[in-house]
PDB file of C-alpha atoms (C1' of nucleotides) in Angstrom:
ATOM      1  CA  UNK A 234      78.290  46.953 -57.609  1.00 60.00           C
ATOM      2  CA  UNK A 235      76.881  45.502 -60.682  1.00 54.00           C
ATOM      3  CA  UNK A 236      74.262  47.276 -62.613  1.00 55.00           C
ATOM      4  CA  UNK A 237      70.880  45.793 -63.475  1.00 52.00           C
ATOM      5  CA  UNK A 238      71.420  46.466 -67.276  1.00 59.00           C
ATOM      6  CA  UNK A 239      74.101  43.820 -67.408  1.00 79.00           C
ATOM      7  CA  UNK A 240      71.851  41.106 -66.450  1.00 93.00           C
ATOM      8  CA  UNK A 241      70.467  38.958 -69.253  1.00 95.00           C
ATOM      9  CA  UNK A 242      68.066  35.897 -69.055  1.00 97.00           C
ATOM     10  CA  UNK A 243      69.634  32.517 -69.684  1.00 97.00           C
ATOM     11  CA  UNK A 244      68.429  30.569 -72.768  1.00 98.00           C
ATOM     12  CA  UNK A 245      65.749  28.063 -72.451  1.00 98.00           C
ATOM     13  CA  UNK A 246      68.334  25.253 -73.325  1.00 98.00           C
ATOM     14  CA  UNK A 247      69.709  25.945 -69.897  1.00 98.00           C
ATOM     15  CA  UNK A 248      66.513  24.392 -68.420  1.00 98.00           C
ATOM     16  CA  UNK A 249      66.174  21.593 -70.955  1.00 98.00           C
ATOM     17  CA  UNK A 250      68.271  19.151 -68.971  1.00 98.00           C
ATOM     18  CA  UNK A 251      67.726  16.841 -66.092  1.00 97.00           C
ATOM     19  CA  UNK A 252      66.877  18.409 -62.842  1.00 97.00           C
ATOM     20  CA  UNK A 253      69.999  17.420 -61.030  1.00 96.00           C
ATOM     21  CA  UNK A 254      72.346  18.592 -63.771  1.00 97.00           C
ATOM     22  CA  UNK A 255      70.379  22.045 -63.962  1.00 98.00           C
ATOM     23  CA  UNK A 256      70.577  22.190 -60.090  1.00 97.00           C
ATOM     24  CA  UNK A 257      74.175  21.894 -59.775  1.00 97.00           C
ATOM     25  CA  UNK A 258      74.752  24.388 -62.849  1.00 97.00           C
ATOM     26  CA  UNK A 259      72.521  26.827 -61.185  1.00 98.00           C
ATOM     27  CA  UNK A 260      74.843  27.365 -58.085  1.00 97.00           C
ATOM     28  CA  UNK A 261      76.551  30.867 -58.759  1.00 97.00           C
ATOM     29  CA  UNK A 262      73.850  31.976 -61.198  1.00 97.00           C
ATOM     30  CA  UNK A 263      71.999  35.399 -60.439  1.00 97.00           C
ATOM     31  CA  UNK A 264      68.444  35.224 -59.718  1.00 97.00           C
ATOM     32  CA  UNK A 265      66.840  38.515 -61.129  1.00 97.00           C
ATOM     33  CA  UNK A 266      63.311  39.928 -60.375  1.00 97.00           C
ATOM     34  CA  UNK A 267      62.317  43.276 -61.880  1.00 94.00           C
ATOM     35  CA  UNK A 268      59.234  44.695 -60.208  1.00 89.00           C
ATOM     36  CA  UNK A 269      57.797  48.172 -60.552  1.00 83.00           C
ATOM     37  CA  UNK A 270      60.982  49.765 -61.604  1.00 87.00           C
ATOM     38  CA  UNK A 271      63.142  48.145 -58.852  1.00 91.00           C
ATOM     39  CA  UNK A 272      65.710  45.442 -59.580  1.00 94.00           C
ATOM     40  CA  UNK A 273      66.184  42.696 -56.924  1.00 95.00           C
ATOM     41  CA  UNK A 274      68.946  40.258 -57.566  1.00 96.00           C
ATOM     42  CA  UNK A 275      70.795  37.436 -55.591  1.00 96.00           C
ATOM     43  CA  UNK A 276      73.288  34.914 -56.076  1.00 96.00           C
ATOM     44  CA  UNK A 277      72.050  31.173 -55.909  1.00 97.00           C
ATOM     45  CA  UNK A 278      74.079  29.279 -53.310  1.00 96.00           C
ATOM     46  CA  UNK A 279      71.754  26.420 -52.499  1.00 95.00           C
ATOM     47  CA  UNK A 280      69.253  24.391 -54.604  1.00 96.00           C
ATOM     48  CA  UNK A 281      67.462  21.081 -54.671  1.00 96.00           C
ATOM     49  CA  UNK A 282      66.511  18.761 -57.487  1.00 97.00           C
ATOM     50  CA  UNK A 283      63.210  16.919 -57.734  1.00 97.00           C
ATOM     51  CA  UNK A 284      63.308  14.213 -60.422  1.00 96.00           C
ATOM     52  CA  UNK A 285      59.745  13.759 -61.452  1.00 95.00           C
ATOM     53  CA  UNK A 286      57.279  10.785 -61.256  1.00 95.00           C
ATOM     54  CA  UNK A 287      59.955   8.274 -59.764  1.00 94.00           C
ATOM     55  CA  UNK A 288      60.871  10.963 -57.028  1.00 94.00           C
ATOM     56  CA  UNK A 289      58.831  10.207 -53.768  1.00 92.00           C
ATOM     57  CA  UNK A 290      59.568  13.672 -52.536  1.00 94.00           C
ATOM     58  CA  UNK A 291      58.339  15.335 -55.641  1.00 95.00           C
ATOM     59  CA  UNK A 292      54.898  16.799 -56.089  1.00 96.00           C
ATOM     60  CA  UNK A 293      54.615  14.883 -59.372  1.00 96.00           C
ATOM     61  CA  UNK A 294      55.409  11.570 -57.924  1.00 95.00           C
ATOM     62  CA  UNK A 295      53.434   8.636 -59.258  1.00 94.00           C
ATOM     63  CA  UNK A 296      52.452  10.787 -62.278  1.00 94.00           C
ATOM     64  CA  UNK A 297      49.810  12.603 -60.267  1.00 93.00           C
ATOM     65  CA  UNK A 298      49.035  15.794 -62.717  1.00 95.00           C
ATOM     66  CA  UNK A 299      46.939  18.360 -60.640  1.00 95.00           C
ATOM     67  CA  UNK A 300      46.057  22.075 -60.982  1.00 94.00           C
ATOM     68  CA  UNK A 301      48.780  22.890 -58.502  1.00 95.00           C
ATOM     69  CA  UNK A 302      51.879  20.962 -60.237  1.00 96.00           C
ATOM     70  CA  UNK A 303      50.473  21.587 -63.838  1.00 96.00           C
ATOM     71  CA  UNK A 304      53.332  24.017 -64.581  1.00 97.00           C
ATOM     72  CA  UNK A 305      55.972  21.179 -63.892  1.00 97.00           C
ATOM     73  CA  UNK A 306      54.597  19.190 -66.696  1.00 97.00           C
ATOM     74  CA  UNK A 307      54.822  21.934 -69.301  1.00 97.00           C
ATOM     75  CA  UNK A 308      58.068  23.105 -71.272  1.00 97.00           C
ATOM     76  CA  UNK A 309      61.240  23.950 -69.097  1.00 98.00           C
ATOM     77  CA  UNK A 310      62.352  27.425 -68.265  1.00 98.00           C
ATOM     78  CA  UNK A 311      58.984  28.319 -66.429  1.00 98.00           C
ATOM     79  CA  UNK A 312      58.633  29.121 -62.754  1.00 98.00           C
ATOM     80  CA  UNK A 313      56.650  26.850 -60.380  1.00 98.00           C
ATOM     81  CA  UNK A 314      55.569  28.671 -57.321  1.00 97.00           C
ATOM     82  CA  UNK A 315      53.526  26.973 -54.622  1.00 96.00           C
ATOM     83  CA  UNK A 316      52.045  27.773 -51.091  1.00 95.00           C
ATOM     84  CA  UNK A 317      52.887  25.515 -48.145  1.00 95.00           C
ATOM     85  CA  UNK A 318      52.503  25.347 -44.386  1.00 93.00           C
ATOM     86  CA  UNK A 319      49.860  27.938 -44.664  1.00 92.00           C
ATOM     87  CA  UNK A 320      52.530  30.843 -44.657  1.00 92.00           C
ATOM     88  CA  UNK A 321      55.375  30.252 -47.168  1.00 94.00           C
ATOM     89  CA  UNK A 322      55.912  30.178 -50.856  1.00 96.00           C
ATOM     90  CA  UNK A 323      58.557  28.187 -52.753  1.00 97.00           C
ATOM     91  CA  UNK A 324      60.176  29.035 -55.868  1.00 98.00           C
ATOM     92  CA  UNK A 325      61.062  26.371 -58.413  1.00 98.00           C
ATOM     93  CA  UNK A 326      62.615  26.069 -61.988  1.00 98.00           C
ATOM     94  CA  UNK A 327      60.771  23.784 -64.334  1.00 98.00           C
ATOM     95  CA  UNK A 328      63.358  21.514 -66.087  1.00 98.00           C
ATOM     96  CA  UNK A 329      64.050  18.760 -68.513  1.00 97.00           C
ATOM     97  CA  UNK A 330      61.598  18.180 -71.482  1.00 97.00           C
ATOM     98  CA  UNK A 331      57.779  18.802 -71.730  1.00 97.00           C
ATOM     99  CA  UNK A 332      56.001  16.140 -70.196  1.00 96.00           C
ATOM    100  CA  UNK A 333      58.774  15.342 -67.718  1.00 96.00           C
ATOM    101  CA  UNK A 334      57.505  17.019 -64.354  1.00 97.00           C
ATOM    102  CA  UNK A 335      60.984  17.831 -63.035  1.00 97.00           C
ATOM    103  CA  UNK A 336      62.073  20.994 -60.841  1.00 97.00           C
ATOM    104  CA  UNK A 337      64.691  22.606 -59.110  1.00 98.00           C
ATOM    105  CA  UNK A 338      63.926  24.184 -55.834  1.00 97.00           C
ATOM    106  CA  UNK A 339      65.708  27.514 -54.965  1.00 97.00           C
ATOM    107  CA  UNK A 340      66.553  27.482 -51.222  1.00 96.00           C
ATOM    108  CA  UNK A 341      69.059  30.153 -50.787  1.00 95.00           C
ATOM    109  CA  UNK A 342      70.657  33.140 -52.268  1.00 96.00           C
ATOM    110  CA  UNK A 343      73.077  35.910 -51.407  1.00 94.00           C
ATOM    111  CA  UNK A 344      71.510  39.455 -51.756  1.00 94.00           C
ATOM    112  CA  UNK A 345      73.298  41.384 -54.609  1.00 94.00           C
ATOM    113  CA  UNK A 346      70.867  44.302 -55.589  1.00 94.00           C
ATOM    114  CA  UNK A 347      67.846  45.790 -53.679  1.00 93.00           C
ATOM    115  CA  UNK A 348      68.883  44.629 -50.252  1.00 91.00           C
ATOM    116  CA  UNK A 349      66.822  47.685 -48.702  1.00 90.00           C
ATOM    117  CA  UNK A 350      63.744  46.512 -50.641  1.00 92.00           C
ATOM    118  CA  UNK A 351      64.162  42.972 -49.374  1.00 93.00           C
ATOM    119  CA  UNK A 352      64.416  44.247 -45.778  1.00 89.00           C
ATOM    120  CA  UNK A 353      61.161  45.962 -46.222  1.00 90.00           C
ATOM    121  CA  UNK A 354      59.321  42.864 -47.884  1.00 91.00           C
ATOM    122  CA  UNK A 355      60.593  40.713 -45.247  1.00 90.00           C
ATOM    123  CA  UNK A 356      59.262  42.926 -42.506  1.00 81.00           C
ATOM    124  CA  UNK A 357      62.527  42.490 -40.485  1.00 63.00           C
ATOM    125  CA  UNK A 358      62.271  42.178 -36.786  1.00 52.00           C
ATOM    126  CA  UNK A 359      65.215  42.966 -34.649  1.00 43.00           C
ATOM    127  CA  UNK A 360      66.283  39.308 -34.749  1.00 47.00           C
ATOM    128  CA  UNK A 361      66.179  39.082 -38.567  1.00 47.00           C
ATOM    129  CA  UNK A 362      67.933  42.304 -39.168  1.00 54.00           C
ATOM    130  CA  UNK A 363      71.194  40.801 -40.531  1.00 67.00           C
ATOM    131  CA  UNK A 364      71.597  40.575 -44.256  1.00 62.00           C
ATOM    132  CA  UNK A 365      72.434  37.076 -43.921  1.00 60.00           C
ATOM    133  CA  UNK A 366      69.023  36.084 -42.639  1.00 78.00           C
ATOM    134  CA  UNK A 367      67.182  37.830 -45.522  1.00 88.00           C
ATOM    135  CA  UNK A 368      67.101  35.010 -48.003  1.00 93.00           C
ATOM    136  CA  UNK A 369      68.633  31.884 -46.316  1.00 93.00           C
ATOM    137  CA  UNK A 370      65.717  29.589 -46.817  1.00 93.00           C
ATOM    138  CA  UNK A 371      63.079  28.880 -49.509  1.00 95.00           C
ATOM    139  CA  UNK A 372      60.364  30.539 -47.736  1.00 95.00           C
ATOM    140  CA  UNK A 373      62.480  33.604 -46.707  1.00 94.00           C
ATOM    141  CA  UNK A 374      63.784  33.987 -50.436  1.00 96.00           C
ATOM    142  CA  UNK A 375      60.270  34.239 -51.883  1.00 96.00           C
ATOM    143  CA  UNK A 376      59.200  36.703 -49.310  1.00 95.00           C
ATOM    144  CA  UNK A 377      62.325  38.834 -49.728  1.00 95.00           C
ATOM    145  CA  UNK A 378      61.768  38.878 -53.546  1.00 96.00           C
ATOM    146  CA  UNK A 379      58.132  39.386 -53.190  1.00 95.00           C
ATOM    147  CA  UNK A 380      57.154  36.279 -55.023  1.00 96.00           C
ATOM    148  CA  UNK A 381      53.742  34.835 -54.572  1.00 95.00           C
ATOM    149  CA  UNK A 382      51.490  32.617 -56.278  1.00 94.00           C
ATOM    150  CA  UNK A 383      50.743  35.260 -58.792  1.00 94.00           C
ATOM    151  CA  UNK A 384      54.020  34.599 -60.204  1.00 96.00           C
ATOM    152  CA  UNK A 385      53.362  30.772 -60.849  1.00 97.00           C
ATOM    153  CA  UNK A 386      53.933  29.909 -64.483  1.00 97.00           C
ATOM    154  CA  UNK A 387      55.992  32.977 -65.589  1.00 97.00           C
ATOM    155  CA  UNK A 388      58.558  32.364 -68.312  1.00 97.00           C
ATOM    156  CA  UNK A 389      62.115  32.444 -66.979  1.00 97.00           C
ATOM    157  CA  UNK A 390      63.653  33.403 -70.388  1.00 97.00           C
ATOM    158  CA  UNK A 391      62.117  36.800 -70.195  1.00 96.00           C
ATOM    159  CA  UNK A 392      61.539  39.693 -67.717  1.00 92.00           C
ATOM    160  CA  UNK A 393      60.488  40.403 -65.099  1.00 95.00           C
ATOM    161  CA  UNK A 394      61.754  37.099 -63.492  1.00 97.00           C
ATOM    162  CA  UNK A 395      64.858  35.255 -64.845  1.00 97.00           C
ATOM    163  CA  UNK A 396      68.295  33.597 -64.050  1.00 97.00           C
ATOM    164  CA  UNK A 397      71.322  35.441 -65.506  1.00 97.00           C
ATOM    165  CA  UNK A 398      75.022  34.005 -65.748  1.00 96.00           C
ATOM    166  CA  UNK A 399      77.321  34.387 -62.835  1.00 94.00           C
ATOM    167  CA  UNK A 400      80.430  33.040 -61.500  1.00 92.00           C
ATOM    168  CA  UNK A 401      80.919  29.304 -60.693  1.00 95.00           C
ATOM    169  CA  UNK A 402      81.486  28.361 -57.152  1.00 96.00           C
ATOM    170  CA  UNK A 403      84.833  26.926 -56.349  1.00 94.00           C
ATOM    171  CA  UNK A 404      83.465  24.297 -53.886  1.00 94.00           C
ATOM    172  CA  UNK A 405      80.309  22.575 -54.487  1.00 95.00           C
ATOM    173  CA  UNK A 406      78.817  20.010 -52.006  1.00 92.00           C
ATOM    174  CA  UNK A 407      75.949  17.567 -52.572  1.00 92.00           C
ATOM    175  CA  UNK A 408      74.101  16.219 -49.807  1.00 89.00           C
ATOM    176  CA  UNK A 409      70.664  15.008 -48.699  1.00 89.00           C
ATOM    177  CA  UNK A 410      67.545  17.075 -49.122  1.00 91.00           C
ATOM    178  CA  UNK A 411      65.902  18.951 -46.419  1.00 87.00           C
ATOM    179  CA  UNK A 412      62.382  18.070 -44.918  1.00 82.00           C
ATOM    180  CA  UNK A 413      61.656  14.860 -47.038  1.00 76.00           C
ATOM    181  CA  UNK A 414      62.438  12.065 -44.497  1.00 78.00           C
ATOM    182  CA  UNK A 415      59.005  10.622 -45.497  1.00 78.00           C
ATOM    183  CA  UNK A 416      60.403   9.903 -48.931  1.00 84.00           C
ATOM    184  CA  UNK A 417      62.092   6.615 -48.198  1.00 86.00           C
ATOM    185  CA  UNK A 418      65.345   5.784 -50.007  1.00 89.00           C
ATOM    186  CA  UNK A 419      64.758   8.984 -51.993  1.00 91.00           C
ATOM    187  CA  UNK A 420      65.311  10.931 -48.919  1.00 89.00           C
ATOM    188  CA  UNK A 421      69.120   9.733 -48.940  1.00 88.00           C
ATOM    189  CA  UNK A 422      69.785  10.490 -52.383  1.00 92.00           C
ATOM    190  CA  UNK A 423      72.302  13.426 -52.653  1.00 92.00           C
ATOM    191  CA  UNK A 424      70.115  15.929 -54.732  1.00 95.00           C
ATOM    192  CA  UNK A 425      70.798  19.089 -52.625  1.00 94.00           C
ATOM    193  CA  UNK A 426      73.540  21.020 -53.950  1.00 95.00           C
ATOM    194  CA  UNK A 427      75.273  23.986 -52.069  1.00 94.00           C
ATOM    195  CA  UNK A 428      78.085  26.402 -52.564  1.00 94.00           C
ATOM    196  CA  UNK A 429      80.132  25.338 -49.463  1.00 90.00           C
ATOM    197  CA  UNK A 430      81.928  28.499 -49.391  1.00 91.00           C
ATOM    198  CA  UNK A 431      78.761  30.598 -48.891  1.00 91.00           C
ATOM    199  CA  UNK A 432      77.629  31.693 -45.462  1.00 87.00           C
ATOM    200  CA  UNK A 433      74.062  32.124 -46.749  1.00 90.00           C
ATOM    201  CA  UNK A 434      72.848  28.567 -46.572  1.00 89.00           C
ATOM    202  CA  UNK A 435      69.557  27.734 -44.991  1.00 84.00           C
ATOM    203  CA  UNK A 436      70.749  24.854 -42.867  1.00 69.00           C
ATOM    204  CA  UNK A 437      74.349  24.858 -41.440  1.00 55.00           C
ATOM    205  CA  UNK A 438      76.385  21.807 -41.931  1.00 51.00           C
ATOM    206  CA  UNK A 439      75.555  19.090 -39.282  1.00 47.00           C
ATOM    207  CA  UNK A 440      74.249  15.642 -38.761  1.00 44.00           C
ATOM    208  CA  UNK A 441      70.681  16.209 -40.031  1.00 46.00           C
ATOM    209  CA  UNK A 442      72.125  16.950 -43.452  1.00 51.00           C
ATOM    210  CA  UNK A 443      75.112  14.763 -43.789  1.00 53.00           C
ATOM    211  CA  UNK A 444      77.231  17.779 -44.686  1.00 55.00           C
TER     212      UNK A 444
ATOM    213  C1'  DT B  87      31.433  17.997 -47.402  1.00 89.02           C
ATOM    214  C1'  DG B  88      35.135  17.137 -44.345  1.00 89.02           C
ATOM    215  C1'  DA B  89      39.708  15.841 -42.497  1.00 89.02           C
ATOM    216  C1'  DA B  90      44.722  15.368 -42.862  1.00 89.02           C
ATOM    217  C1'  DT B  91      48.894  16.981 -44.211  1.00 89.02           C
ATOM    218  C1'  DG B  92      53.140  19.483 -45.719  1.00 89.02           C
ATOM    219  C1'  DA B  93      59.833  20.739 -50.438  1.00 89.02           C
ATOM    220  C1'  DT B  94      58.928  26.030 -43.273  1.00 89.02           C
ATOM    221  C1'  DT B  95      59.873  29.623 -40.080  1.00 89.02           C
ATOM    222  C1'  DT B  96      59.738  31.575 -35.862  1.00 89.02           C
ATOM    223  C1'  DA B  97      59.575  32.029 -30.920  1.00 89.02           C
ATOM    224  C1'  DC B  98      59.896  30.257 -26.612  1.00 89.02           C
ATOM    225  C1'  DT B  99      61.397  26.676 -22.593  1.00 89.02           C
TER     226       DT B  99
ATOM    227  C1'  DG C  29      65.673  21.421 -28.668  1.00 89.02           C
ATOM    228  C1'  DT C  30      60.655  21.524 -29.044  1.00 89.02           C
ATOM    229  C1'  DA C  31      56.279  23.346 -30.452  1.00 89.02           C
ATOM    230  C1'  DA C  32      53.165  26.412 -32.551  1.00 89.02           C
ATOM    231  C1'  DA C  33      51.350  28.967 -36.604  1.00 89.02           C
ATOM    232  C1'  DT C  34      48.098  28.461 -40.437  1.00 89.02           C
ATOM    233  C1'  DC C  35      45.557  27.258 -45.192  1.00 89.02           C
ATOM    234  C1'  DA C  36      45.827  25.607 -49.957  1.00 89.02           C
ATOM    235  C1'  DT C  37      45.683  21.267 -51.861  1.00 89.02           C
ATOM    236  C1'  DT C  38      44.582  16.367 -51.676  1.00 89.02           C
ATOM    237  C1'  DC C  39      42.122  12.227 -50.731  1.00 89.02           C
ATOM    238  C1'  DA C  40      38.238   9.906 -48.739  1.00 89.02           C
ATOM    239  C1'  DA C  41      33.511   9.280 -48.500  1.00 89.02           C
TER     240       DA C  41
END
DNA sequence: TGAATGATTTACT
DNA sequence: GTAAATCATTCAA
């Protein structure tokens, strides 16, 4: 198994590109979170891109700048964490240039390090005891890593939370984003990217996603 | 000051 | 396959 010391944060230049480019490039990268001496890591296998003020599905649509999405307007390479549905957190990577509120939503990872810790943080029930179910969803991923609103605005180019280089997936598929049917034509844009070889995806290939 | 809603997950019929 | 849980944020008044 890989050791934590071999992980190193990606440079800010990785994030300083359009969200759809960063999203596709983020597949196969390693999400690392070092908390209280324990390292958690997972390989990114599913992401979605949100393209700023033109994107009806994005929080920053129409140029709305609020206390919640303030981080999206800042420089790239920072974490945008928000709370939704009264019970879930979502983790995003702020991308592109400062002033352009674009982001990449992390939807699923494959556990690499600290699976036991993730299991505890998730409070596994008998039905979610399988490793596969630990991090295959945006809300689950945050719970498994112990990420909450306290981590909103963290610099992803330094510890404790960052992305590290990883292998490139052999097969990348793009399809429609999840849960944004209200966004009109934007809901049909292929801004969701998955490693189609992974079994850790949040939504299985089917009619709803067009995969 | 109050009401509506959402980048979801889970359990149950 | 359908519905409930649950609350910060946002918008209207």
